[in-house]
Short mmCIF file of N, CA, C and O in Angstrom, two decimals:
data_model
loop_
_atom_site.label_atom_id
_atom_site.label_comp_id
_atom_site.label_asym_id
_atom_site.label_seq_id
_atom_site.Cartn_x
_atom_site.Cartn_y
_atom_site.Cartn_z
N GLY A 1 0.80 -1.18 0.00
CA GLY A 1 0.00 0.00 0.00
C GLY A 1 0.85 1.25 0.00
O GLY A 1 2.07 1.21 0.15
N GLY A 2 0.19 2.36 -0.14
CA GLY A 2 0.86 3.65 -0.15
C GLY A 2 0.74 4.36 1.17
O GLY A 2 0.35 3.78 2.19
N LEU A 3 1.06 5.63 1.15
CA LEU A 3 1.05 6.42 2.37
C LEU A 3 -0.35 6.53 2.99
O LEU A 3 -0.49 6.50 4.21
N SER A 4 -1.38 6.62 2.16
CA SER A 4 -2.74 6.69 2.71
C SER A 4 -3.11 5.38 3.41
O SER A 4 -3.82 5.39 4.41
N ASP A 5 -2.59 4.26 2.90
CA ASP A 5 -2.84 2.97 3.55
C ASP A 5 -2.14 2.91 4.91
O ASP A 5 -2.68 2.36 5.87
N VAL A 6 -0.93 3.47 4.99
CA VAL A 6 -0.21 3.51 6.27
C VAL A 6 -0.98 4.37 7.27
O VAL A 6 -1.19 3.98 8.41
N THR A 7 -1.43 5.53 6.81
CA THR A 7 -2.21 6.42 7.67
C THR A 7 -3.48 5.73 8.15
O THR A 7 -3.84 5.80 9.34
N GLU A 8 -4.17 5.03 7.25
CA GLU A 8 -5.41 4.33 7.62
C GLU A 8 -5.13 3.22 8.62
O GLU A 8 -5.86 3.05 9.60
N ALA A 9 -4.06 2.46 8.39
CA ALA A 9 -3.71 1.38 9.32
C ALA A 9 -3.39 1.93 10.70
O ALA A 9 -3.82 1.37 11.72
N LEU A 10 -2.66 3.03 10.76
CA LEU A 10 -2.35 3.66 12.04
C LEU A 10 -3.62 4.14 12.73
O LEU A 10 -3.80 3.96 13.94
N SER A 11 -4.52 4.76 11.98
CA SER A 11 -5.78 5.23 12.54
C SER A 11 -6.59 4.06 13.11
O SER A 11 -7.16 4.17 14.19
N ASN A 12 -6.59 2.95 12.40
CA ASN A 12 -7.31 1.77 12.87
C ASN A 12 -6.71 1.20 14.15
O ASN A 12 -7.40 0.51 14.91
N GLN A 13 -5.44 1.51 14.41
CA GLN A 13 -4.77 1.06 15.63
C GLN A 13 -4.93 2.08 16.77
O GLN A 13 -4.39 1.89 17.85
N GLY A 14 -5.64 3.18 16.49
CA GLY A 14 -5.89 4.18 17.53
C GLY A 14 -5.00 5.40 17.45
O GLY A 14 -5.11 6.31 18.27
N TYR A 15 -4.11 5.46 16.46
CA TYR A 15 -3.24 6.62 16.28
C TYR A 15 -3.92 7.57 15.29
O TYR A 15 -3.54 7.68 14.13
N THR A 16 -4.92 8.26 15.78
CA THR A 16 -5.79 9.04 14.90
C THR A 16 -5.23 10.41 14.54
O THR A 16 -5.80 11.10 13.69
N GLN A 17 -4.12 10.80 15.18
CA GLN A 17 -3.55 12.12 14.90
C GLN A 17 -2.21 12.01 14.17
O GLN A 17 -1.41 12.95 14.20
N THR A 18 -1.98 10.87 13.53
CA THR A 18 -0.75 10.66 12.77
C THR A 18 -1.12 10.48 11.30
O THR A 18 -1.92 9.61 10.97
N ILE A 19 -0.52 11.31 10.46
CA ILE A 19 -0.84 11.31 9.04
C ILE A 19 0.44 11.35 8.22
O ILE A 19 1.32 12.19 8.48
N PHE A 20 0.55 10.47 7.25
CA PHE A 20 1.69 10.46 6.34
C PHE A 20 1.25 10.96 4.98
O PHE A 20 0.37 10.38 4.35
N ASN A 21 1.87 12.06 4.52
CA ASN A 21 1.58 12.65 3.22
C ASN A 21 2.78 12.63 2.29
O ASN A 21 2.67 13.03 1.13
N ARG A 22 3.94 12.23 2.80
CA ARG A 22 5.15 12.15 1.98
C ARG A 22 6.12 11.17 2.61
O ARG A 22 6.01 10.84 3.79
N LYS A 23 7.07 10.72 1.81
CA LYS A 23 8.12 9.85 2.34
C LYS A 23 9.08 10.70 3.18
O LYS A 23 9.26 11.89 2.92
N PHE A 24 9.70 10.08 4.18
CA PHE A 24 10.66 10.80 5.01
C PHE A 24 11.79 11.34 4.15
O PHE A 24 12.32 10.64 3.28
N GLY A 25 12.16 12.58 4.40
CA GLY A 25 13.27 13.20 3.70
C GLY A 25 12.94 13.73 2.31
O GLY A 25 13.82 14.22 1.61
N ASP A 26 11.70 13.65 1.88
CA ASP A 26 11.31 14.11 0.55
C ASP A 26 11.10 15.62 0.58
O ASP A 26 10.01 16.12 0.84
N VAL A 27 12.18 16.35 0.32
CA VAL A 27 12.16 17.81 0.41
C VAL A 27 11.20 18.41 -0.62
O VAL A 27 10.45 19.34 -0.31
N ALA A 28 11.21 17.89 -1.84
CA ALA A 28 10.34 18.42 -2.88
C ALA A 28 8.87 18.30 -2.49
O ALA A 28 8.09 19.24 -2.67
N ALA A 29 8.48 17.17 -1.92
CA ALA A 29 7.09 16.99 -1.48
C ALA A 29 6.77 17.96 -0.35
O ALA A 29 5.68 18.54 -0.31
N SER A 30 7.71 18.15 0.56
CA SER A 30 7.50 19.09 1.66
C SER A 30 7.31 20.50 1.13
O SER A 30 6.41 21.23 1.56
N GLU A 31 8.16 20.89 0.19
CA GLU A 31 8.05 22.23 -0.40
C GLU A 31 6.75 22.42 -1.15
O GLU A 31 6.25 23.52 -1.28
N ALA A 32 6.17 21.31 -1.63
CA ALA A 32 4.88 21.36 -2.33
C ALA A 32 3.71 21.32 -1.35
O ALA A 32 2.55 21.33 -1.77
N GLY A 33 4.00 21.26 -0.04
CA GLY A 33 2.95 21.30 0.96
C GLY A 33 2.52 19.96 1.53
O GLY A 33 1.59 19.89 2.32
N TYR A 34 3.21 18.89 1.14
CA TYR A 34 2.88 17.57 1.67
C TYR A 34 3.71 17.32 2.92
O TYR A 34 4.92 17.23 2.85
N GLU A 35 3.05 17.21 4.06
CA GLU A 35 3.76 17.04 5.32
C GLU A 35 3.24 15.83 6.08
O GLU A 35 2.12 15.37 5.86
N ASN A 36 4.07 15.32 6.96
CA ASN A 36 3.70 14.26 7.89
C ASN A 36 3.41 14.91 9.23
O ASN A 36 4.08 15.85 9.62
N TYR A 37 2.41 14.39 9.92
CA TYR A 37 2.02 14.96 11.20
C TYR A 37 1.80 13.86 12.23
O TYR A 37 1.35 12.77 11.89
N THR A 38 2.09 14.19 13.47
CA THR A 38 1.68 13.36 14.60
C THR A 38 1.46 14.30 15.77
O THR A 38 1.65 15.52 15.66
N SER A 39 1.06 13.75 16.88
CA SER A 39 0.80 14.56 18.08
C SER A 39 1.53 13.95 19.26
O SER A 39 1.98 12.80 19.20
N ALA A 40 1.61 14.72 20.33
CA ALA A 40 2.21 14.19 21.56
C ALA A 40 1.39 13.01 22.08
O ALA A 40 1.95 12.03 22.57
N VAL A 41 0.07 13.08 21.93
CA VAL A 41 -0.79 11.98 22.39
C VAL A 41 -0.48 10.71 21.62
O VAL A 41 -0.28 9.64 22.20
N ASP A 42 -0.43 10.79 20.27
CA ASP A 42 -0.11 9.61 19.48
C ASP A 42 1.31 9.11 19.76
O ASP A 42 1.54 7.91 19.83
N SER A 43 2.24 10.03 19.95
CA SER A 43 3.62 9.63 20.26
C SER A 43 3.67 8.85 21.57
O SER A 43 4.37 7.83 21.66
N ALA A 44 2.92 9.30 22.56
CA ALA A 44 2.89 8.59 23.85
C ALA A 44 2.26 7.21 23.68
O ALA A 44 2.75 6.22 24.24
N LYS A 45 1.20 7.11 22.90
CA LYS A 45 0.56 5.81 22.64
C LYS A 45 1.53 4.87 21.94
O LYS A 45 1.62 3.69 22.27
N ILE A 46 2.23 5.41 20.94
CA ILE A 46 3.18 4.59 20.19
C ILE A 46 4.29 4.09 21.11
O ILE A 46 4.66 2.91 21.08
N LEU A 47 4.83 4.98 21.96
CA LEU A 47 5.86 4.55 22.90
C LEU A 47 5.34 3.47 23.84
O LEU A 47 6.03 2.49 24.12
N ARG A 48 4.12 3.65 24.32
CA ARG A 48 3.51 2.64 25.19
C ARG A 48 3.43 1.29 24.49
O ARG A 48 3.81 0.25 25.02
N ASP A 49 2.98 1.30 23.24
CA ASP A 49 2.82 0.06 22.50
C ASP A 49 4.15 -0.55 22.10
O ASP A 49 4.32 -1.77 22.11
N ILE A 50 5.12 0.29 21.76
CA ILE A 50 6.46 -0.21 21.46
C ILE A 50 7.04 -0.89 22.69
O ILE A 50 7.61 -1.98 22.60
N TYR A 51 6.86 -0.27 23.85
CA TYR A 51 7.39 -0.86 25.07
C TYR A 51 6.69 -2.19 25.37
O TYR A 51 7.34 -3.19 25.69
N ALA A 52 5.38 -2.22 25.25
CA ALA A 52 4.61 -3.42 25.56
C ALA A 52 5.02 -4.60 24.68
O ALA A 52 4.91 -5.75 25.10
N ASN A 53 5.50 -4.31 23.48
CA ASN A 53 5.90 -5.36 22.55
C ASN A 53 7.42 -5.54 22.46
O ASN A 53 7.92 -6.14 21.52
N ASN A 54 8.13 -5.00 23.44
CA ASN A 54 9.60 -5.08 23.52
C ASN A 54 10.33 -4.45 22.33
O ASN A 54 11.51 -4.70 22.13
N GLY A 55 9.64 -3.61 21.56
CA GLY A 55 10.27 -2.94 20.44
C GLY A 55 11.26 -1.87 20.87
O GLY A 55 12.12 -1.46 20.11
N TYR A 56 11.14 -1.43 22.12
CA TYR A 56 12.04 -0.38 22.62
C TYR A 56 13.50 -0.82 22.58
O TYR A 56 14.40 0.01 22.50
N LYS A 57 13.73 -2.12 22.61
CA LYS A 57 15.11 -2.61 22.58
C LYS A 57 15.80 -2.29 21.25
O LYS A 57 17.02 -2.33 21.15
N ASN A 58 15.00 -1.94 20.24
CA ASN A 58 15.55 -1.53 18.95
C ASN A 58 15.73 -0.02 18.85
O ASN A 58 16.20 0.48 17.84
N MET A 59 15.34 0.70 19.88
CA MET A 59 15.52 2.15 19.91
C MET A 59 16.91 2.41 20.48
O MET A 59 17.10 2.43 21.68
N ASN A 60 17.87 2.59 19.59
CA ASN A 60 19.26 2.59 20.05
C ASN A 60 20.06 3.83 19.66
O ASN A 60 21.28 3.76 19.58
N TRP A 61 19.37 4.96 19.44
CA TRP A 61 20.13 6.17 19.16
C TRP A 61 20.77 6.66 20.45
O TRP A 61 20.11 6.79 21.47
N ASP A 62 22.06 6.93 20.40
CA ASP A 62 22.80 7.44 21.56
C ASP A 62 22.62 8.95 21.61
O ASP A 62 23.28 9.69 20.87
N LEU A 63 21.73 9.42 22.46
CA LEU A 63 21.43 10.85 22.56
C LEU A 63 22.63 11.68 22.97
O LEU A 63 22.69 12.87 22.67
N THR A 64 23.59 11.07 23.64
CA THR A 64 24.78 11.83 24.05
C THR A 64 25.58 12.27 22.82
O THR A 64 26.33 13.24 22.91
N LYS A 65 25.42 11.60 21.69
CA LYS A 65 26.09 12.04 20.46
C LYS A 65 25.62 13.42 20.03
O LYS A 65 26.33 14.13 19.33
N ASP A 66 24.42 13.78 20.45
CA ASP A 66 23.87 15.09 20.13
C ASP A 66 24.12 16.10 21.24
O ASP A 66 23.66 17.24 21.16
N GLY A 67 24.80 15.67 22.31
CA GLY A 67 25.09 16.56 23.42
C GLY A 67 24.05 16.52 24.52
O GLY A 67 24.12 17.31 25.47
N ILE A 68 23.08 15.63 24.42
CA ILE A 68 22.04 15.52 25.45
C ILE A 68 22.62 14.82 26.67
O ILE A 68 23.30 13.80 26.55
N THR A 69 22.35 15.37 27.85
CA THR A 69 22.78 14.78 29.10
C THR A 69 21.71 13.80 29.56
O THR A 69 20.54 14.16 29.66
N LEU A 70 22.12 12.57 29.84
CA LEU A 70 21.19 11.55 30.29
C LEU A 70 21.21 11.44 31.81
O LEU A 70 22.24 11.69 32.44
N PRO A 71 20.08 11.05 32.39
CA PRO A 71 20.04 10.86 33.84
C PRO A 71 20.99 9.75 34.28
O PRO A 71 21.10 8.72 33.62
N LYS A 72 21.68 9.98 35.39
CA LYS A 72 22.57 8.96 35.93
C LYS A 72 21.76 7.77 36.40
O LYS A 72 20.65 7.92 36.91
N ASN A 73 22.31 6.59 36.24
CA ASN A 73 21.71 5.33 36.69
C ASN A 73 20.49 4.90 35.90
O ASN A 73 19.86 3.92 36.26
N ALA A 74 20.13 5.61 34.86
CA ALA A 74 18.96 5.24 34.07
C ALA A 74 19.41 4.63 32.75
O ALA A 74 20.44 5.01 32.18
N LYS A 75 18.64 3.69 32.26
CA LYS A 75 18.83 3.15 30.93
C LYS A 75 17.89 3.92 30.02
O LYS A 75 16.70 4.06 30.33
N VAL A 76 18.40 4.47 28.93
CA VAL A 76 17.58 5.25 28.02
C VAL A 76 17.63 4.60 26.65
O VAL A 76 18.70 4.42 26.07
N TYR A 77 16.47 4.25 26.15
CA TYR A 77 16.31 3.72 24.80
C TYR A 77 15.70 4.85 23.98
O TYR A 77 14.66 5.39 24.37
N ALA A 78 16.32 5.21 22.88
CA ALA A 78 15.85 6.41 22.19
C ALA A 78 15.87 6.28 20.67
O ALA A 78 16.64 5.51 20.10
N HIS A 79 15.03 7.09 20.07
CA HIS A 79 15.01 7.31 18.63
C HIS A 79 15.03 8.82 18.44
O HIS A 79 14.38 9.56 19.17
N ARG A 80 15.81 9.25 17.47
CA ARG A 80 15.90 10.68 17.19
C ARG A 80 15.48 10.93 15.75
O ARG A 80 15.80 10.14 14.86
N GLY A 81 14.76 11.99 15.54
CA GLY A 81 14.38 12.38 14.20
C GLY A 81 14.77 13.82 13.94
O GLY A 81 14.55 14.68 14.78
N GLN A 82 15.39 14.04 12.81
CA GLN A 82 15.67 15.40 12.37
C GLN A 82 14.94 15.57 11.06
O GLN A 82 15.15 14.81 10.12
N GLY A 83 14.06 16.54 11.02
CA GLY A 83 13.22 16.65 9.85
C GLY A 83 13.47 17.88 9.03
O GLY A 83 14.30 18.73 9.35
N ILE A 84 12.72 17.93 7.98
CA ILE A 84 12.72 19.07 7.08
C ILE A 84 12.17 20.27 7.86
O ILE A 84 11.27 20.13 8.68
N GLY A 85 12.70 21.44 7.61
CA GLY A 85 12.20 22.63 8.27
C GLY A 85 12.75 22.84 9.66
O GLY A 85 12.22 23.60 10.44
N GLY A 86 13.82 22.12 9.99
CA GLY A 86 14.46 22.35 11.27
C GLY A 86 13.85 21.60 12.42
O GLY A 86 14.08 21.95 13.57
N ALA A 87 13.08 20.57 12.15
CA ALA A 87 12.51 19.78 13.25
C ALA A 87 13.60 18.95 13.92
O ALA A 87 14.52 18.47 13.26
N TYR A 88 13.51 18.80 15.21
CA TYR A 88 14.42 17.95 15.98
C TYR A 88 13.58 17.28 17.05
O TYR A 88 13.00 17.95 17.90
N ASN A 89 13.46 15.96 16.99
CA ASN A 89 12.56 15.23 17.85
C ASN A 89 13.27 14.06 18.51
O ASN A 89 14.13 13.43 17.89
N ILE A 90 12.88 13.76 19.74
CA ILE A 90 13.36 12.53 20.38
C ILE A 90 12.16 11.79 20.97
O ILE A 90 11.20 12.40 21.43
N PHE A 91 12.27 10.48 20.91
CA PHE A 91 11.28 9.59 21.48
C PHE A 91 12.08 8.60 22.32
O PHE A 91 13.00 7.96 21.80
N ALA A 92 11.78 8.51 23.61
CA ALA A 92 12.63 7.72 24.49
C ALA A 92 11.83 6.98 25.54
O ALA A 92 10.75 7.42 25.96
N ILE A 93 12.39 5.86 25.97
CA ILE A 93 11.92 5.13 27.14
C ILE A 93 13.03 5.26 28.17
O ILE A 93 14.19 4.94 27.88
N ILE A 94 12.70 5.78 29.34
CA ILE A 94 13.65 5.87 30.45
C ILE A 94 13.29 4.78 31.43
O ILE A 94 12.14 4.66 31.84
N GLU A 95 14.29 4.01 31.82
CA GLU A 95 14.05 2.86 32.68
C GLU A 95 15.08 2.85 33.82
O GLU A 95 16.26 3.04 33.58
N GLU A 96 14.58 2.68 35.02
CA GLU A 96 15.45 2.45 36.17
C GLU A 96 14.74 1.51 37.12
O GLU A 96 13.60 1.79 37.53
N ASP A 97 15.40 0.44 37.46
CA ASP A 97 14.79 -0.61 38.28
C ASP A 97 13.48 -1.04 37.61
O ASP A 97 13.48 -1.40 36.46
N GLU A 98 12.39 -0.97 38.33
CA GLU A 98 11.10 -1.40 37.78
C GLU A 98 10.27 -0.24 37.23
O GLU A 98 9.14 -0.43 36.80
N THR A 99 10.82 0.97 37.27
CA THR A 99 10.08 2.15 36.84
C THR A 99 10.47 2.51 35.42
O THR A 99 11.65 2.55 35.08
N LYS A 100 9.45 2.77 34.59
CA LYS A 100 9.68 3.10 33.18
C LYS A 100 8.77 4.24 32.76
O LYS A 100 7.60 4.28 33.15
N TYR A 101 9.30 5.17 31.99
CA TYR A 101 8.52 6.28 31.46
C TYR A 101 8.85 6.45 29.99
O TYR A 101 10.00 6.26 29.58
N GLY A 102 7.86 6.86 29.22
CA GLY A 102 8.07 7.24 27.84
C GLY A 102 8.08 8.75 27.74
O GLY A 102 7.30 9.43 28.43
N VAL A 103 8.97 9.28 26.92
CA VAL A 103 9.09 10.73 26.75
C VAL A 103 9.20 11.03 25.26
O VAL A 103 10.02 10.44 24.55
N ALA A 104 8.36 11.94 24.79
CA ALA A 104 8.44 12.42 23.41
C ALA A 104 8.61 13.93 23.46
O ALA A 104 7.84 14.62 24.12
N VAL A 105 9.64 14.43 22.79
CA VAL A 105 9.85 15.87 22.67
C VAL A 105 9.94 16.17 21.19
O VAL A 105 10.80 15.64 20.49
N MET A 106 9.03 17.02 20.72
CA MET A 106 8.98 17.35 19.30
C MET A 106 9.07 18.85 19.12
O MET A 106 8.42 19.60 19.84
N SER A 107 9.89 19.27 18.17
CA SER A 107 10.00 20.69 17.86
C SER A 107 9.86 20.85 16.36
O SER A 107 10.09 19.92 15.60
N ALA A 108 9.50 22.03 15.93
CA ALA A 108 9.36 22.29 14.50
C ALA A 108 9.74 23.72 14.20
O ALA A 108 9.55 24.61 15.02
N HIS A 109 10.29 23.90 13.03
CA HIS A 109 10.58 25.23 12.50
C HIS A 109 11.42 26.07 13.45
O HIS A 109 11.13 27.24 13.70
N THR A 110 12.45 25.46 14.00
CA THR A 110 13.33 26.19 14.91
C THR A 110 14.62 26.60 14.23
O THR A 110 15.56 27.01 14.88
N GLY A 111 14.67 26.51 12.91
CA GLY A 111 15.86 26.89 12.16
C GLY A 111 16.38 25.70 11.39
O GLY A 111 15.66 24.75 11.13
N THR A 112 17.64 25.76 11.02
CA THR A 112 18.25 24.61 10.35
C THR A 112 18.37 23.47 11.35
O THR A 112 18.21 23.67 12.55
N ASN A 113 18.65 22.27 10.86
CA ASN A 113 18.77 21.14 11.78
C ASN A 113 19.81 21.40 12.85
O ASN A 113 19.59 21.08 14.01
N ASN A 114 20.94 22.01 12.50
CA ASN A 114 21.96 22.30 13.51
C ASN A 114 21.45 23.33 14.52
O ASN A 114 21.70 23.21 15.71
N GLU A 115 20.74 24.35 14.04
CA GLU A 115 20.17 25.34 14.96
C GLU A 115 19.11 24.70 15.84
O GLU A 115 19.05 24.96 17.04
N ALA A 116 18.24 23.87 15.24
CA ALA A 116 17.18 23.20 16.02
C ALA A 116 17.80 22.35 17.11
O ALA A 116 17.35 22.35 18.26
N GLN A 117 18.82 21.61 16.75
CA GLN A 117 19.49 20.75 17.72
C GLN A 117 20.08 21.61 18.84
O GLN A 117 19.94 21.29 20.01
N GLY A 118 20.70 22.72 18.49
CA GLY A 118 21.30 23.60 19.50
C GLY A 118 20.27 24.20 20.43
O GLY A 118 20.53 24.39 21.62
N ILE A 119 19.10 24.50 19.91
CA ILE A 119 18.02 25.04 20.74
C ILE A 119 17.41 23.95 21.61
O ILE A 119 17.13 24.15 22.78
N SER A 120 17.22 22.77 21.04
CA SER A 120 16.49 21.70 21.71
C SER A 120 17.30 20.91 22.72
O SER A 120 16.75 20.43 23.71
N VAL A 121 18.61 20.75 22.49
CA VAL A 121 19.42 19.87 23.32
C VAL A 121 19.37 20.25 24.81
O VAL A 121 19.11 19.38 25.64
N PRO A 122 19.58 21.50 25.20
CA PRO A 122 19.50 21.82 26.63
C PRO A 122 18.11 21.55 27.21
O PRO A 122 17.97 21.05 28.32
N MET A 123 17.08 21.87 26.44
CA MET A 123 15.71 21.65 26.89
C MET A 123 15.44 20.15 27.07
O MET A 123 14.87 19.74 28.09
N ILE A 124 15.86 19.34 26.12
CA ILE A 124 15.64 17.90 26.21
C ILE A 124 16.41 17.32 27.39
O ILE A 124 15.88 16.48 28.14
N SER A 125 17.63 17.76 27.60
CA SER A 125 18.41 17.31 28.77
C SER A 125 17.65 17.61 30.05
O SER A 125 17.52 16.75 30.93
N ASP A 126 17.12 18.83 30.17
CA ASP A 126 16.37 19.22 31.36
C ASP A 126 15.11 18.38 31.53
O ASP A 126 14.79 17.95 32.64
N ILE A 127 14.40 18.12 30.44
CA ILE A 127 13.18 17.32 30.51
C ILE A 127 13.50 15.91 30.98
O ILE A 127 12.83 15.38 31.88
N LEU A 128 14.50 15.29 30.39
CA LEU A 128 14.86 13.92 30.78
C LEU A 128 15.28 13.86 32.26
O LEU A 128 14.89 12.94 32.98
N LEU A 129 16.04 14.84 32.70
CA LEU A 129 16.47 14.87 34.11
C LEU A 129 15.27 15.06 35.04
O LEU A 129 15.20 14.42 36.10
N GLU A 130 14.32 15.91 34.67
CA GLU A 130 13.13 16.13 35.50
C GLU A 130 12.24 14.90 35.55
O GLU A 130 11.71 14.55 36.60
N VAL A 131 12.06 14.23 34.41
CA VAL A 131 11.27 13.00 34.39
C VAL A 131 11.92 11.96 35.28
O VAL A 131 11.26 11.32 36.10
N HIS A 132 13.23 11.83 35.16
CA HIS A 132 13.95 10.85 35.98
C HIS A 132 13.84 11.20 37.46
O HIS A 132 13.63 10.32 38.31
N ARG A 133 13.96 12.48 37.78
CA ARG A 133 13.83 12.92 39.19
C ARG A 133 12.43 12.55 39.70
O ARG A 133 12.27 12.08 40.83
N GLY A 134 11.40 12.76 38.89
CA GLY A 134 10.05 12.40 39.29
C GLY A 134 9.86 10.89 39.45
O GLY A 134 9.11 10.44 40.30
N MET A 135 10.59 10.12 38.64
CA MET A 135 10.51 8.65 38.71
C MET A 135 11.12 8.12 39.99
O MET A 135 10.62 7.18 40.59
N THR A 136 12.24 8.71 40.36
CA THR A 136 13.07 8.13 41.42
C THR A 136 13.03 8.92 42.72
O THR A 136 13.47 8.41 43.75
N GLY A 137 12.60 10.17 42.66
CA GLY A 137 12.60 11.01 43.86
C GLY A 137 13.95 11.65 44.14
O GLY A 137 14.13 12.29 45.16
N TYR A 138 14.93 11.48 43.24
CA TYR A 138 16.22 12.14 43.40
C TYR A 138 16.75 12.66 42.10
O TYR A 138 16.31 12.38 41.05
#
């Protein structure tokens, strides 16, 4: 199937705010107004379902390569996306002992990918540290 079939299949799975209108990285399609969309709600659902099916073990982007500070003593499974228009997104599962949280941080139109990363990295580091602090109490 095509992109509309992917969007329909996702909608049938409960991801009703995720729409694919172009292939990833297709700059010409983006410039013509064809964009992919999702929401924080759908991202959280997807992370929940990925975790439930052990798919998180395939989320292996090392966020420290981007300068993100990870919480001490936590295992972080992550996926990073850098999109057209300066988007910089991370989707992560933070795990320590028996406690697990999913975190999605999405940004758009914050400049070039390097500028977006520079703007987002300190914020993402702070978010991950705060989530971990809330998980563990320290």
